Short mmCIF file of N, CA, C and O and ligand atoms in Angstrom, two decimals:
data_model
loop_
_atom_site.label_atom_id
_atom_site.label_comp_id
_atom_site.label_asym_id
_atom_site.label_seq_id
_atom_site.Cartn_x
_atom_site.Cartn_y
_atom_site.Cartn_z
N MET A 1 11.01 -20.30 -17.46
CA MET A 1 10.10 -19.67 -16.94
C MET A 1 10.02 -18.52 -16.08
O MET A 1 11.30 -18.15 -15.29
N MET A 2 9.66 -17.55 -16.23
CA MET A 2 9.32 -15.85 -15.68
C MET A 2 9.50 -16.04 -14.14
O MET A 2 8.34 -16.98 -14.14
N GLU A 3 10.39 -15.59 -13.92
CA GLU A 3 10.09 -15.47 -12.32
C GLU A 3 10.25 -13.99 -11.63
O GLU A 3 10.64 -13.33 -12.25
N PRO A 4 9.15 -13.60 -10.59
CA PRO A 4 9.24 -12.16 -10.07
C PRO A 4 10.66 -11.92 -9.53
O PRO A 4 11.56 -12.91 -8.94
N LYS A 5 11.36 -10.74 -10.24
CA LYS A 5 12.42 -10.34 -9.52
C LYS A 5 12.57 -9.71 -8.19
O LYS A 5 12.29 -8.61 -8.08
N TYR A 6 12.60 -10.63 -6.96
CA TYR A 6 12.48 -9.95 -5.63
C TYR A 6 13.85 -9.56 -5.12
O TYR A 6 14.99 -9.98 -5.59
N ILE A 7 13.63 -8.11 -4.34
CA ILE A 7 15.29 -7.89 -3.86
C ILE A 7 14.66 -8.00 -2.08
O ILE A 7 13.83 -7.53 -1.82
N HIS A 8 15.55 -8.66 -1.44
CA HIS A 8 15.16 -8.75 -0.19
C HIS A 8 16.22 -8.14 0.78
O HIS A 8 17.52 -8.20 0.65
N PHE A 9 15.56 -6.92 1.18
CA PHE A 9 16.15 -5.99 1.89
C PHE A 9 16.79 -6.26 3.60
O PHE A 9 16.03 -6.89 4.10
N LYS A 10 17.86 -5.68 3.58
CA LYS A 10 18.45 -6.32 4.96
C LYS A 10 17.37 -5.49 6.17
O LYS A 10 17.23 -4.38 5.83
N GLU A 11 16.73 -6.20 7.12
CA GLU A 11 15.96 -5.15 8.11
C GLU A 11 16.64 -5.13 9.28
O GLU A 11 17.44 -6.21 9.85
N PHE A 12 16.88 -4.32 9.88
CA PHE A 12 17.37 -3.74 11.55
C PHE A 12 16.09 -3.76 12.52
O PHE A 12 15.64 -2.72 12.17
N ALA A 13 15.70 -4.53 12.74
CA ALA A 13 14.51 -4.84 13.83
C ALA A 13 14.96 -4.94 15.15
O ALA A 13 15.96 -6.03 15.54
N ASP A 14 14.47 -4.35 15.83
CA ASP A 14 14.58 -4.75 17.37
C ASP A 14 13.35 -4.18 18.60
O ASP A 14 12.45 -4.12 17.42
N GLY A 15 13.45 -3.92 19.21
CA GLY A 15 12.14 -3.88 20.30
C GLY A 15 11.77 -2.55 19.72
O GLY A 15 10.58 -2.12 20.26
N ARG A 16 12.36 -1.92 19.17
CA ARG A 16 12.02 -0.23 18.70
C ARG A 16 11.22 -0.18 17.85
O ARG A 16 10.65 0.66 17.28
N GLY A 17 11.25 -1.12 16.82
CA GLY A 17 10.74 -1.65 15.71
C GLY A 17 11.38 -1.51 14.42
O GLY A 17 13.06 -2.34 14.73
N GLY A 18 11.03 -1.83 13.16
CA GLY A 18 11.97 -2.09 12.20
C GLY A 18 12.59 -0.80 11.24
O GLY A 18 12.32 0.37 11.59
N LEU A 19 13.84 -1.46 10.48
CA LEU A 19 14.23 0.22 9.63
C LEU A 19 15.01 -0.68 8.38
O LEU A 19 15.57 -1.66 8.60
N VAL A 20 14.55 -0.15 7.39
CA VAL A 20 15.11 -0.88 5.88
C VAL A 20 15.66 0.19 5.23
O VAL A 20 15.11 1.42 5.22
N ALA A 21 16.89 0.47 4.65
CA ALA A 21 17.58 1.43 4.20
C ALA A 21 17.84 1.32 2.94
O ALA A 21 18.31 -0.07 2.32
N LEU A 22 17.53 1.80 1.77
CA LEU A 22 17.44 1.52 0.46
C LEU A 22 18.47 2.84 -0.22
O LEU A 22 18.59 3.99 0.05
N GLU A 23 19.58 2.20 -1.04
CA GLU A 23 20.57 2.73 -1.68
C GLU A 23 20.97 2.63 -2.87
O GLU A 23 20.89 1.30 -3.41
N GLN A 24 20.86 3.92 -3.60
CA GLN A 24 21.32 3.78 -5.07
C GLN A 24 22.34 2.78 -5.56
O GLN A 24 23.34 3.00 -4.94
N ASN A 25 22.55 2.11 -6.44
CA ASN A 25 23.44 1.20 -6.98
C ASN A 25 24.09 0.47 -6.00
O ASN A 25 24.95 -0.23 -6.11
N GLN A 26 23.34 0.26 -4.91
CA GLN A 26 23.66 -0.93 -4.03
C GLN A 26 22.36 -1.88 -3.68
O GLN A 26 22.39 -2.89 -4.70
N ASN A 27 21.82 -1.72 -3.03
CA ASN A 27 20.34 -2.71 -2.94
C ASN A 27 19.63 -2.41 -3.77
O ASN A 27 18.54 -2.74 -4.12
N ILE A 28 19.30 -0.95 -4.41
CA ILE A 28 18.66 -0.55 -5.62
C ILE A 28 19.68 -0.64 -6.68
O ILE A 28 20.73 -0.12 -6.66
N PRO A 29 19.01 -1.19 -7.83
CA PRO A 29 19.98 -1.75 -8.86
C PRO A 29 20.17 -0.30 -9.83
O PRO A 29 20.67 -0.68 -10.96
N PHE A 30 19.87 1.03 -9.58
CA PHE A 30 20.06 2.12 -10.33
C PHE A 30 20.23 3.51 -9.72
O PHE A 30 19.77 3.30 -8.48
N GLU A 31 20.28 4.24 -10.41
CA GLU A 31 20.34 5.17 -9.67
C GLU A 31 18.79 6.08 -9.60
O GLU A 31 18.07 5.84 -10.15
N ILE A 32 18.65 6.47 -8.01
CA ILE A 32 17.21 6.64 -8.07
C ILE A 32 17.16 7.91 -8.37
O ILE A 32 17.49 9.05 -7.79
N LYS A 33 16.27 8.42 -9.22
CA LYS A 33 15.83 9.94 -9.92
C LYS A 33 14.13 10.06 -9.40
O LYS A 33 13.97 11.64 -9.46
N ARG A 34 13.49 9.48 -8.93
CA ARG A 34 12.26 9.78 -8.86
C ARG A 34 11.61 8.75 -7.41
O ARG A 34 11.83 7.53 -7.51
N VAL A 35 10.77 9.19 -6.90
CA VAL A 35 10.06 8.11 -5.79
C VAL A 35 8.80 8.53 -5.57
O VAL A 35 8.38 10.00 -5.82
N TYR A 36 7.82 7.75 -5.71
CA TYR A 36 6.37 7.90 -5.45
C TYR A 36 5.61 6.80 -5.06
O TYR A 36 6.04 5.77 -4.77
N TYR A 37 4.44 7.32 -4.44
CA TYR A 37 3.70 6.13 -3.68
C TYR A 37 2.28 6.26 -4.11
O TYR A 37 1.79 7.34 -4.03
N ILE A 38 1.70 4.97 -3.97
CA ILE A 38 0.23 4.93 -4.34
C ILE A 38 -0.72 4.24 -3.01
O ILE A 38 -0.16 3.56 -2.47
N TYR A 39 -1.73 5.34 -2.66
CA TYR A 39 -2.25 4.66 -1.53
C TYR A 39 -3.77 5.37 -1.36
O TYR A 39 -4.27 5.46 -2.78
N GLY A 40 -4.54 4.71 -0.57
CA GLY A 40 -6.03 4.76 -0.55
C GLY A 40 -7.03 4.25 -1.82
O GLY A 40 -7.92 4.94 -2.30
N THR A 41 -6.05 3.11 -2.30
CA THR A 41 -6.89 2.65 -3.48
C THR A 41 -7.93 1.96 -3.26
O THR A 41 -8.06 0.70 -2.31
N PRO A 42 -9.17 2.07 -3.82
CA PRO A 42 -10.67 1.67 -3.52
C PRO A 42 -10.55 -0.02 -3.92
O PRO A 42 -9.66 -0.36 -4.78
N GLU A 43 -11.40 -0.51 -3.51
CA GLU A 43 -11.40 -2.01 -3.24
C GLU A 43 -11.95 -2.25 -4.90
O GLU A 43 -12.64 -1.70 -5.51
N ASN A 44 -11.54 -3.23 -5.26
CA ASN A 44 -11.57 -3.89 -6.94
C ASN A 44 -11.11 -3.22 -7.73
O ASN A 44 -11.56 -2.92 -9.14
N THR A 45 -9.93 -2.11 -7.39
CA THR A 45 -9.21 -1.20 -8.56
C THR A 45 -7.95 -2.24 -9.09
O THR A 45 -7.31 -2.51 -8.21
N ARG A 46 -7.74 -1.58 -10.21
CA ARG A 46 -6.59 -2.12 -10.87
C ARG A 46 -6.07 -0.98 -11.83
O ARG A 46 -6.67 -0.27 -12.10
N ARG A 47 -4.91 -0.80 -11.81
CA ARG A 47 -3.84 0.20 -11.74
C ARG A 47 -2.62 -0.31 -12.38
O ARG A 47 -2.74 -1.34 -12.98
N GLY A 48 -1.82 0.37 -12.93
CA GLY A 48 -1.02 0.24 -14.23
C GLY A 48 -1.53 0.01 -15.47
O GLY A 48 -1.70 0.95 -15.97
N PHE A 49 -1.67 -1.23 -15.86
CA PHE A 49 -1.82 -1.50 -17.43
C PHE A 49 -0.86 -0.59 -18.53
O PHE A 49 -1.39 0.20 -19.52
N HIS A 50 0.30 -1.04 -18.23
CA HIS A 50 1.26 -0.40 -19.36
C HIS A 50 2.73 -0.98 -19.19
O HIS A 50 3.12 -1.58 -18.03
N ALA A 51 3.64 -0.60 -19.88
CA ALA A 51 4.76 -1.17 -20.01
C ALA A 51 5.88 0.21 -19.87
O ALA A 51 5.46 1.04 -20.72
N HIS A 52 7.02 0.06 -19.50
CA HIS A 52 7.85 1.26 -20.02
C HIS A 52 9.00 0.98 -20.86
O HIS A 52 9.32 0.03 -20.99
N LYS A 53 9.31 1.76 -21.64
CA LYS A 53 10.50 1.86 -22.61
C LYS A 53 11.58 1.58 -22.14
O LYS A 53 12.47 0.52 -22.62
N ASP A 54 12.14 2.60 -21.22
CA ASP A 54 13.45 2.62 -20.57
C ASP A 54 13.45 2.44 -19.29
O ASP A 54 14.59 2.25 -18.47
N LEU A 55 12.42 3.07 -18.24
CA LEU A 55 12.55 2.95 -16.98
C LEU A 55 12.47 1.95 -16.34
O LEU A 55 11.96 1.17 -16.48
N GLU A 56 13.56 2.01 -15.41
CA GLU A 56 13.46 0.53 -14.42
C GLU A 56 13.10 1.24 -12.95
O GLU A 56 13.10 2.06 -12.63
N GLN A 57 12.26 0.14 -12.33
CA GLN A 57 11.48 0.47 -11.20
C GLN A 57 11.81 -0.66 -9.91
O GLN A 57 11.95 -1.63 -10.41
N VAL A 58 11.69 -0.10 -9.23
CA VAL A 58 11.63 -1.11 -7.85
C VAL A 58 10.37 -0.96 -6.94
O VAL A 58 10.22 0.31 -6.26
N ALA A 59 9.17 -1.74 -6.53
CA ALA A 59 8.21 -1.59 -5.86
C ALA A 59 8.01 -2.16 -4.72
O ALA A 59 8.49 -3.32 -4.72
N ILE A 60 7.67 -1.31 -3.64
CA ILE A 60 7.62 -2.03 -2.35
C ILE A 60 6.45 -1.72 -1.58
O ILE A 60 6.18 -0.57 -1.51
N CYS A 61 5.66 -2.61 -0.83
CA CYS A 61 5.00 -2.33 -0.30
C CYS A 61 4.85 -1.65 1.47
O CYS A 61 5.50 -2.96 1.97
N VAL A 62 5.13 -0.68 1.62
CA VAL A 62 6.06 -0.31 2.71
C VAL A 62 4.90 -0.52 3.86
O VAL A 62 5.16 -0.32 5.20
N LYS A 63 3.43 -0.57 3.24
CA LYS A 63 2.27 -0.79 4.32
C LYS A 63 1.55 -1.67 3.63
O LYS A 63 1.16 -1.14 2.67
N GLY A 64 0.83 -2.94 4.17
CA GLY A 64 -0.29 -3.44 3.47
C GLY A 64 0.30 -4.45 2.25
O GLY A 64 1.46 -5.02 2.38
N ALA A 65 -0.56 -4.56 1.66
CA ALA A 65 0.09 -5.47 0.31
C ALA A 65 -1.13 -5.37 -0.83
O ALA A 65 -2.03 -4.66 -0.91
N CYS A 66 -0.35 -5.70 -1.94
CA CYS A 66 -1.08 -5.81 -3.42
C CYS A 66 -0.27 -6.62 -4.05
O CYS A 66 0.88 -7.26 -4.08
N SER A 67 -1.16 -6.91 -5.18
CA SER A 67 -0.36 -7.82 -6.19
C SER A 67 -0.13 -7.44 -7.41
O SER A 67 -0.68 -6.49 -7.68
N PHE A 68 0.55 -7.96 -8.16
CA PHE A 68 1.50 -7.51 -9.55
C PHE A 68 0.86 -8.59 -10.38
O PHE A 68 1.00 -9.82 -10.45
N LEU A 69 0.82 -8.19 -11.62
CA LEU A 69 0.29 -8.92 -13.18
C LEU A 69 1.66 -8.57 -13.55
O LEU A 69 2.05 -7.34 -14.01
N LEU A 70 2.84 -9.40 -14.06
CA LEU A 70 3.86 -9.24 -14.95
C LEU A 70 3.40 -10.07 -16.22
O LEU A 70 3.63 -11.04 -15.68
N ASP A 71 3.80 -9.39 -17.19
CA ASP A 71 3.75 -9.88 -18.22
C ASP A 71 4.96 -9.60 -19.43
O ASP A 71 5.05 -8.14 -19.77
N ASP A 72 5.97 -10.32 -20.06
CA ASP A 72 7.00 -9.84 -20.55
C ASP A 72 6.54 -10.03 -22.38
O ASP A 72 7.21 -10.22 -23.09
N GLY A 73 5.51 -10.30 -22.44
CA GLY A 73 4.70 -10.40 -24.06
C GLY A 73 4.75 -11.99 -24.29
O GLY A 73 4.40 -12.35 -25.45
N ARG A 74 5.49 -12.76 -23.48
CA ARG A 74 5.33 -14.23 -23.36
C ARG A 74 4.77 -15.24 -22.69
O ARG A 74 3.84 -16.41 -23.14
N GLU A 75 5.18 -14.79 -21.70
CA GLU A 75 4.64 -15.13 -20.27
C GLU A 75 3.57 -14.38 -19.40
O GLU A 75 4.54 -13.10 -19.15
N LYS A 76 2.91 -14.50 -18.49
CA LYS A 76 2.23 -13.44 -17.58
C LYS A 76 2.51 -14.26 -16.08
O LYS A 76 2.19 -15.66 -16.18
N ILE A 77 2.54 -13.81 -15.51
CA ILE A 77 2.92 -14.20 -13.83
C ILE A 77 2.03 -13.24 -12.94
O ILE A 77 2.13 -12.07 -13.25
N GLU A 78 1.78 -13.69 -11.53
CA GLU A 78 1.09 -12.93 -10.99
C GLU A 78 2.07 -13.28 -9.23
O GLU A 78 2.70 -14.25 -9.13
N CYS A 79 2.55 -12.23 -8.77
CA CYS A 79 3.09 -12.23 -7.24
C CYS A 79 2.32 -11.25 -6.46
O CYS A 79 1.70 -10.44 -7.08
N ARG A 80 2.76 -11.42 -5.29
CA ARG A 80 2.04 -10.60 -4.35
C ARG A 80 3.01 -9.83 -3.30
O ARG A 80 4.29 -10.46 -3.10
N LEU A 81 3.14 -8.79 -3.03
CA LEU A 81 3.95 -8.06 -2.22
C LEU A 81 3.42 -7.66 -1.16
O LEU A 81 2.21 -6.94 -0.73
N ASP A 82 4.32 -7.88 0.27
CA ASP A 82 3.35 -7.63 1.60
C ASP A 82 4.47 -7.71 2.54
O ASP A 82 3.92 -7.72 3.83
N SER A 83 5.51 -7.03 2.11
CA SER A 83 6.52 -6.86 3.10
C SER A 83 7.34 -5.76 2.93
O SER A 83 7.60 -5.39 1.74
N PRO A 84 7.40 -4.56 3.97
CA PRO A 84 8.61 -3.70 3.72
C PRO A 84 10.08 -3.81 3.57
O PRO A 84 10.71 -3.18 2.96
N ALA A 85 9.85 -5.00 3.39
CA ALA A 85 11.52 -5.35 3.60
C ALA A 85 11.51 -6.00 2.01
O ALA A 85 12.82 -6.83 1.69
N THR A 86 10.64 -6.40 1.34
CA THR A 86 10.88 -6.80 0.11
C THR A 86 10.47 -5.96 -1.25
O THR A 86 9.30 -5.19 -1.13
N GLY A 87 11.22 -5.80 -2.11
CA GLY A 87 11.07 -5.35 -3.26
C GLY A 87 10.69 -5.62 -4.31
O GLY A 87 11.45 -7.18 -4.65
N LEU A 88 10.26 -5.43 -5.37
CA LEU A 88 9.91 -6.11 -7.00
C LEU A 88 10.50 -5.31 -7.82
O LEU A 88 10.26 -4.16 -8.34
N LEU A 89 11.30 -5.36 -8.54
CA LEU A 89 11.88 -4.99 -9.85
C LEU A 89 11.27 -5.08 -10.85
O LEU A 89 10.77 -6.41 -11.37
N ILE A 90 10.74 -4.13 -11.67
CA ILE A 90 9.89 -4.08 -12.49
C ILE A 90 10.88 -3.69 -13.89
O ILE A 90 11.25 -2.23 -13.47
N ASP A 91 11.39 -4.25 -14.62
CA ASP A 91 12.21 -3.84 -15.79
C ASP A 91 11.34 -3.58 -16.66
O ASP A 91 10.59 -3.30 -17.02
N ARG A 92 12.42 -2.57 -17.57
CA ARG A 92 11.76 -1.72 -18.48
C ARG A 92 11.06 -3.21 -19.65
O ARG A 92 11.54 -4.08 -19.52
N MET A 93 10.11 -2.80 -20.32
CA MET A 93 9.79 -3.51 -21.37
C MET A 93 8.51 -4.57 -20.53
O MET A 93 8.69 -5.76 -21.25
N LEU A 94 7.98 -4.52 -19.63
CA LEU A 94 7.31 -5.20 -18.88
C LEU A 94 6.28 -4.56 -18.55
O LEU A 94 5.82 -3.84 -17.90
N TRP A 95 5.07 -5.34 -19.15
CA TRP A 95 3.82 -4.87 -18.62
C TRP A 95 3.41 -5.29 -17.45
O TRP A 95 3.41 -6.37 -17.08
N HIS A 96 2.69 -4.14 -17.14
CA HIS A 96 1.96 -4.34 -15.26
C HIS A 96 1.05 -4.16 -15.21
O HIS A 96 0.90 -2.90 -15.43
N GLU A 97 0.36 -4.91 -13.92
CA GLU A 97 -1.04 -4.59 -13.34
C GLU A 97 -1.00 -4.55 -12.09
O GLU A 97 -0.41 -5.65 -11.68
N MET A 98 -1.64 -3.53 -11.06
CA MET A 98 -1.65 -3.94 -9.75
C MET A 98 -2.89 -3.83 -9.51
O MET A 98 -3.86 -3.13 -9.91
N TYR A 99 -3.20 -4.89 -8.37
CA TYR A 99 -4.65 -4.82 -7.91
C TYR A 99 -4.60 -5.76 -6.64
O TYR A 99 -3.60 -6.10 -6.27
N ASP A 100 -5.55 -6.02 -5.89
CA ASP A 100 -5.91 -6.47 -4.63
C ASP A 100 -5.22 -5.93 -3.88
O ASP A 100 -4.71 -6.23 -2.80
N PHE A 101 -5.44 -4.58 -3.75
CA PHE A 101 -4.71 -3.78 -2.76
C PHE A 101 -5.59 -3.87 -1.38
O PHE A 101 -6.73 -3.72 -1.28
N THR A 102 -4.89 -3.78 -0.23
CA THR A 102 -5.24 -3.87 0.98
C THR A 102 -5.59 -2.46 1.39
O THR A 102 -4.66 -1.57 0.72
N ASP A 103 -6.71 -2.56 2.37
CA ASP A 103 -7.34 -0.77 2.53
C ASP A 103 -6.16 0.00 2.57
O ASP A 103 -6.06 1.16 2.60
N ASP A 104 -5.17 -0.53 3.55
CA ASP A 104 -4.04 0.26 4.23
C ASP A 104 -2.90 0.20 3.39
O ASP A 104 -1.71 0.57 3.90
N CYS A 105 -2.84 -0.30 2.14
CA CYS A 105 -1.63 -0.65 1.38
C CYS A 105 -1.07 0.88 0.76
O CYS A 105 -1.47 1.84 0.31
N VAL A 106 0.24 1.32 0.99
CA VAL A 106 1.05 2.40 0.61
C VAL A 106 1.99 1.52 -0.09
O VAL A 106 3.04 0.88 0.51
N LEU A 107 1.98 1.71 -1.39
CA LEU A 107 2.69 1.10 -2.41
C LEU A 107 3.74 2.35 -2.84
O LEU A 107 3.47 3.17 -3.54
N MET A 108 5.16 2.15 -2.59
CA MET A 108 6.40 3.04 -2.97
C MET A 108 7.04 2.30 -4.02
O MET A 108 7.33 1.20 -3.97
N VAL A 109 7.26 3.31 -5.05
CA VAL A 109 8.42 2.97 -6.32
C VAL A 109 9.36 4.00 -6.34
O VAL A 109 9.08 4.93 -6.24
N LEU A 110 10.27 3.27 -6.68
CA LEU A 110 11.88 3.76 -6.87
C LEU A 110 11.79 3.88 -8.61
O LEU A 110 11.84 2.82 -8.88
N ALA A 111 12.50 4.75 -9.07
CA ALA A 111 12.42 4.52 -10.23
C ALA A 111 13.88 5.48 -11.01
O ALA A 111 14.36 6.50 -10.33
N SER A 112 14.29 4.98 -12.05
CA SER A 112 15.44 5.11 -12.45
C SER A 112 15.44 6.22 -13.38
O SER A 112 16.32 7.13 -13.64
N GLY A 113 14.12 6.95 -13.33
CA GLY A 113 14.10 8.19 -14.08
C GLY A 113 12.73 9.32 -13.75
O GLY A 113 11.83 8.88 -13.07
N LEU A 114 13.03 10.45 -14.31
CA LEU A 114 11.88 11.58 -14.09
C LEU A 114 10.71 10.96 -14.85
O LEU A 114 10.86 10.42 -15.49
N TYR A 115 9.76 11.40 -14.54
CA TYR A 115 8.38 11.10 -14.89
C TYR A 115 8.17 11.76 -16.51
O TYR A 115 8.83 12.85 -16.73
N ASP A 116 8.10 10.77 -17.19
CA ASP A 116 7.92 11.15 -18.97
C ASP A 116 6.88 10.12 -19.79
O ASP A 116 7.24 9.09 -19.44
N GLU A 117 5.89 10.83 -19.86
CA GLU A 117 4.70 9.95 -20.43
C GLU A 117 4.87 9.48 -21.60
O GLU A 117 4.56 8.21 -22.28
N ALA A 118 6.06 10.12 -22.53
CA ALA A 118 6.67 9.47 -23.78
C ALA A 118 7.41 8.22 -23.47
O ALA A 118 7.60 7.48 -24.53
N ASP A 119 7.57 7.64 -22.20
CA ASP A 119 8.30 6.31 -21.95
C ASP A 119 7.05 5.54 -21.58
O ASP A 119 7.33 3.93 -21.60
N TYR A 120 6.06 5.89 -21.47
CA TYR A 120 4.90 4.98 -21.31
C TYR A 120 4.45 4.41 -22.61
O TYR A 120 4.18 4.76 -23.54
N ILE A 121 4.29 2.95 -22.73
CA ILE A 121 3.54 2.08 -23.77
C ILE A 121 1.95 1.70 -23.26
O ILE A 121 1.90 0.77 -22.23
N ARG A 122 1.20 2.43 -23.31
CA ARG A 122 -0.15 2.11 -22.67
C ARG A 122 -1.20 1.22 -23.43
O ARG A 122 -2.20 1.24 -23.05
N GLY A 123 -0.62 1.22 -24.52
CA GLY A 123 -1.71 -0.02 -25.28
C GLY A 123 -1.05 -1.23 -25.59
O GLY A 123 0.04 -1.55 -25.57
N TYR A 124 -1.75 -2.54 -25.02
CA TYR A 124 -1.15 -3.82 -24.85
C TYR A 124 -1.07 -4.11 -26.22
O TYR A 124 0.08 -4.81 -26.52
N GLY A 125 -1.84 -3.80 -27.20
CA GLY A 125 -1.36 -4.29 -29.03
C GLY A 125 -0.07 -3.85 -29.23
O GLY A 125 0.58 -4.32 -29.93
N GLN A 126 0.28 -2.31 -28.92
CA GLN A 126 1.46 -1.75 -29.34
C GLN A 126 2.59 -2.61 -28.09
O GLN A 126 3.72 -2.17 -28.75
N PHE A 127 2.47 -2.67 -27.27
CA PHE A 127 3.37 -3.63 -26.36
C PHE A 127 3.75 -5.02 -27.07
O PHE A 127 5.22 -5.00 -27.05
N LEU A 128 3.05 -5.43 -27.55
CA LEU A 128 3.47 -6.51 -28.26
C LEU A 128 4.06 -6.67 -29.44
O LEU A 128 5.07 -7.06 -29.73
N LYS A 129 3.67 -5.54 -30.33
CA LYS A 129 4.56 -5.19 -31.55
C LYS A 129 6.00 -4.94 -30.91
O LYS A 129 6.82 -5.34 -31.52
N ALA A 130 6.17 -3.99 -29.94
CA ALA A 130 7.20 -3.57 -29.54
C ALA A 130 8.39 -4.75 -28.86
O ALA A 130 9.38 -4.82 -29.33
N ILE A 131 7.52 -5.70 -28.57
CA ILE A 131 8.33 -7.10 -27.92
C ILE A 131 8.67 -7.18 -29.04
O ILE A 131 9.71 -7.92 -29.02
N ASN A 132 7.98 -7.82 -29.87
CA ASN A 132 8.29 -8.76 -31.21
C ASN A 132 9.05 -8.32 -32.55
O ASN A 132 8.81 -7.71 -32.95
C1 T46 B 201 3.90 2.49 -12.62
C2 T46 B 201 3.01 1.71 -11.99
C3 T46 B 201 3.69 1.02 -10.84
C4 T46 B 201 2.72 12.27 -12.38
O1 T46 B 201 2.43 12.98 -12.48
N1 T46 B 201 4.13 11.87 -11.90
C5 T46 B 201 4.84 10.61 -11.73
O2 T46 B 201 5.73 10.70 -11.30
C6 T46 B 201 3.44 9.28 -11.91
C7 T46 B 201 4.09 8.11 -11.36
C8 T46 B 201 2.37 9.78 -12.22
N2 T46 B 201 1.96 10.87 -12.60
C9 T46 B 201 0.66 11.21 -12.78
C10 T46 B 201 0.24 11.12 -14.12
C11 T46 B 201 -1.02 10.34 -14.08
O3 T46 B 201 -1.89 11.35 -14.29
O4 T46 B 201 -0.31 10.63 -11.60
C12 T46 B 201 -1.43 10.24 -12.48
C13 T46 B 201 -1.41 8.58 -12.36
O5 T46 B 201 -0.36 8.02 -12.88
P1 T46 B 201 -0.94 6.53 -13.64
O6 T46 B 201 -2.62 6.58 -13.91
O7 T46 B 201 0.15 6.27 -14.68
O8 T46 B 201 -0.44 5.64 -12.37
P2 T46 B 201 -0.29 4.00 -12.25
O9 T46 B 201 -0.81 3.75 -11.08
O10 T46 B 201 -1.28 3.17 -13.54
O11 T46 B 201 0.98 3.84 -12.78
C14 T46 B 201 1.73 4.14 -11.57
C15 T46 B 201 3.22 4.63 -12.69
O12 T46 B 201 2.50 5.60 -13.26
C16 T46 B 201 3.68 3.84 -13.59
O13 T46 B 201 4.96 4.01 -14.00
O14 T46 B 201 5.20 1.67 -13.32
O15 T46 B 201 2.36 2.96 -10.85
#
């Protein structure tokens, strides 16, 4: 059965608040080439709807929460990200959708490559074909 690949980051928390450090090839399992973040997502919005051919990513809700649907072409699972100390590894060739964003959600994503539209598989039929 497919399981979400969570990464639990060490938290440095004291009376001043919390701190999490992200380091390439240490607690992030690749060289970080790009960081982007998604915020201000209106209610009932679903994003994603694609897989990446080669890109690996780690998603972290640095504020708020959102849900992910992950689909490897055989199984679909749903999981929720709600902690700045937890990352979700989004492997290559994994169809993903994001939804149920809280109002305050800031979803930060670390990526192993620069933006490349040619790396996206945006059709579900095309994704299933590529998997099989
Ligand atoms: C992913 C999920 C988790 C850029 O120009 N550069 C970038 O680095 C990114 C990520 C996006 N864009 C442009 C391309 C589109 O015109 O920003 C626009 C929105 O991108 P998209 O519709 O792909 O956004 P999501 O939320 O559906 O998907 C994003 C990432 O694109 C994707 O790689 O895995 O978040």
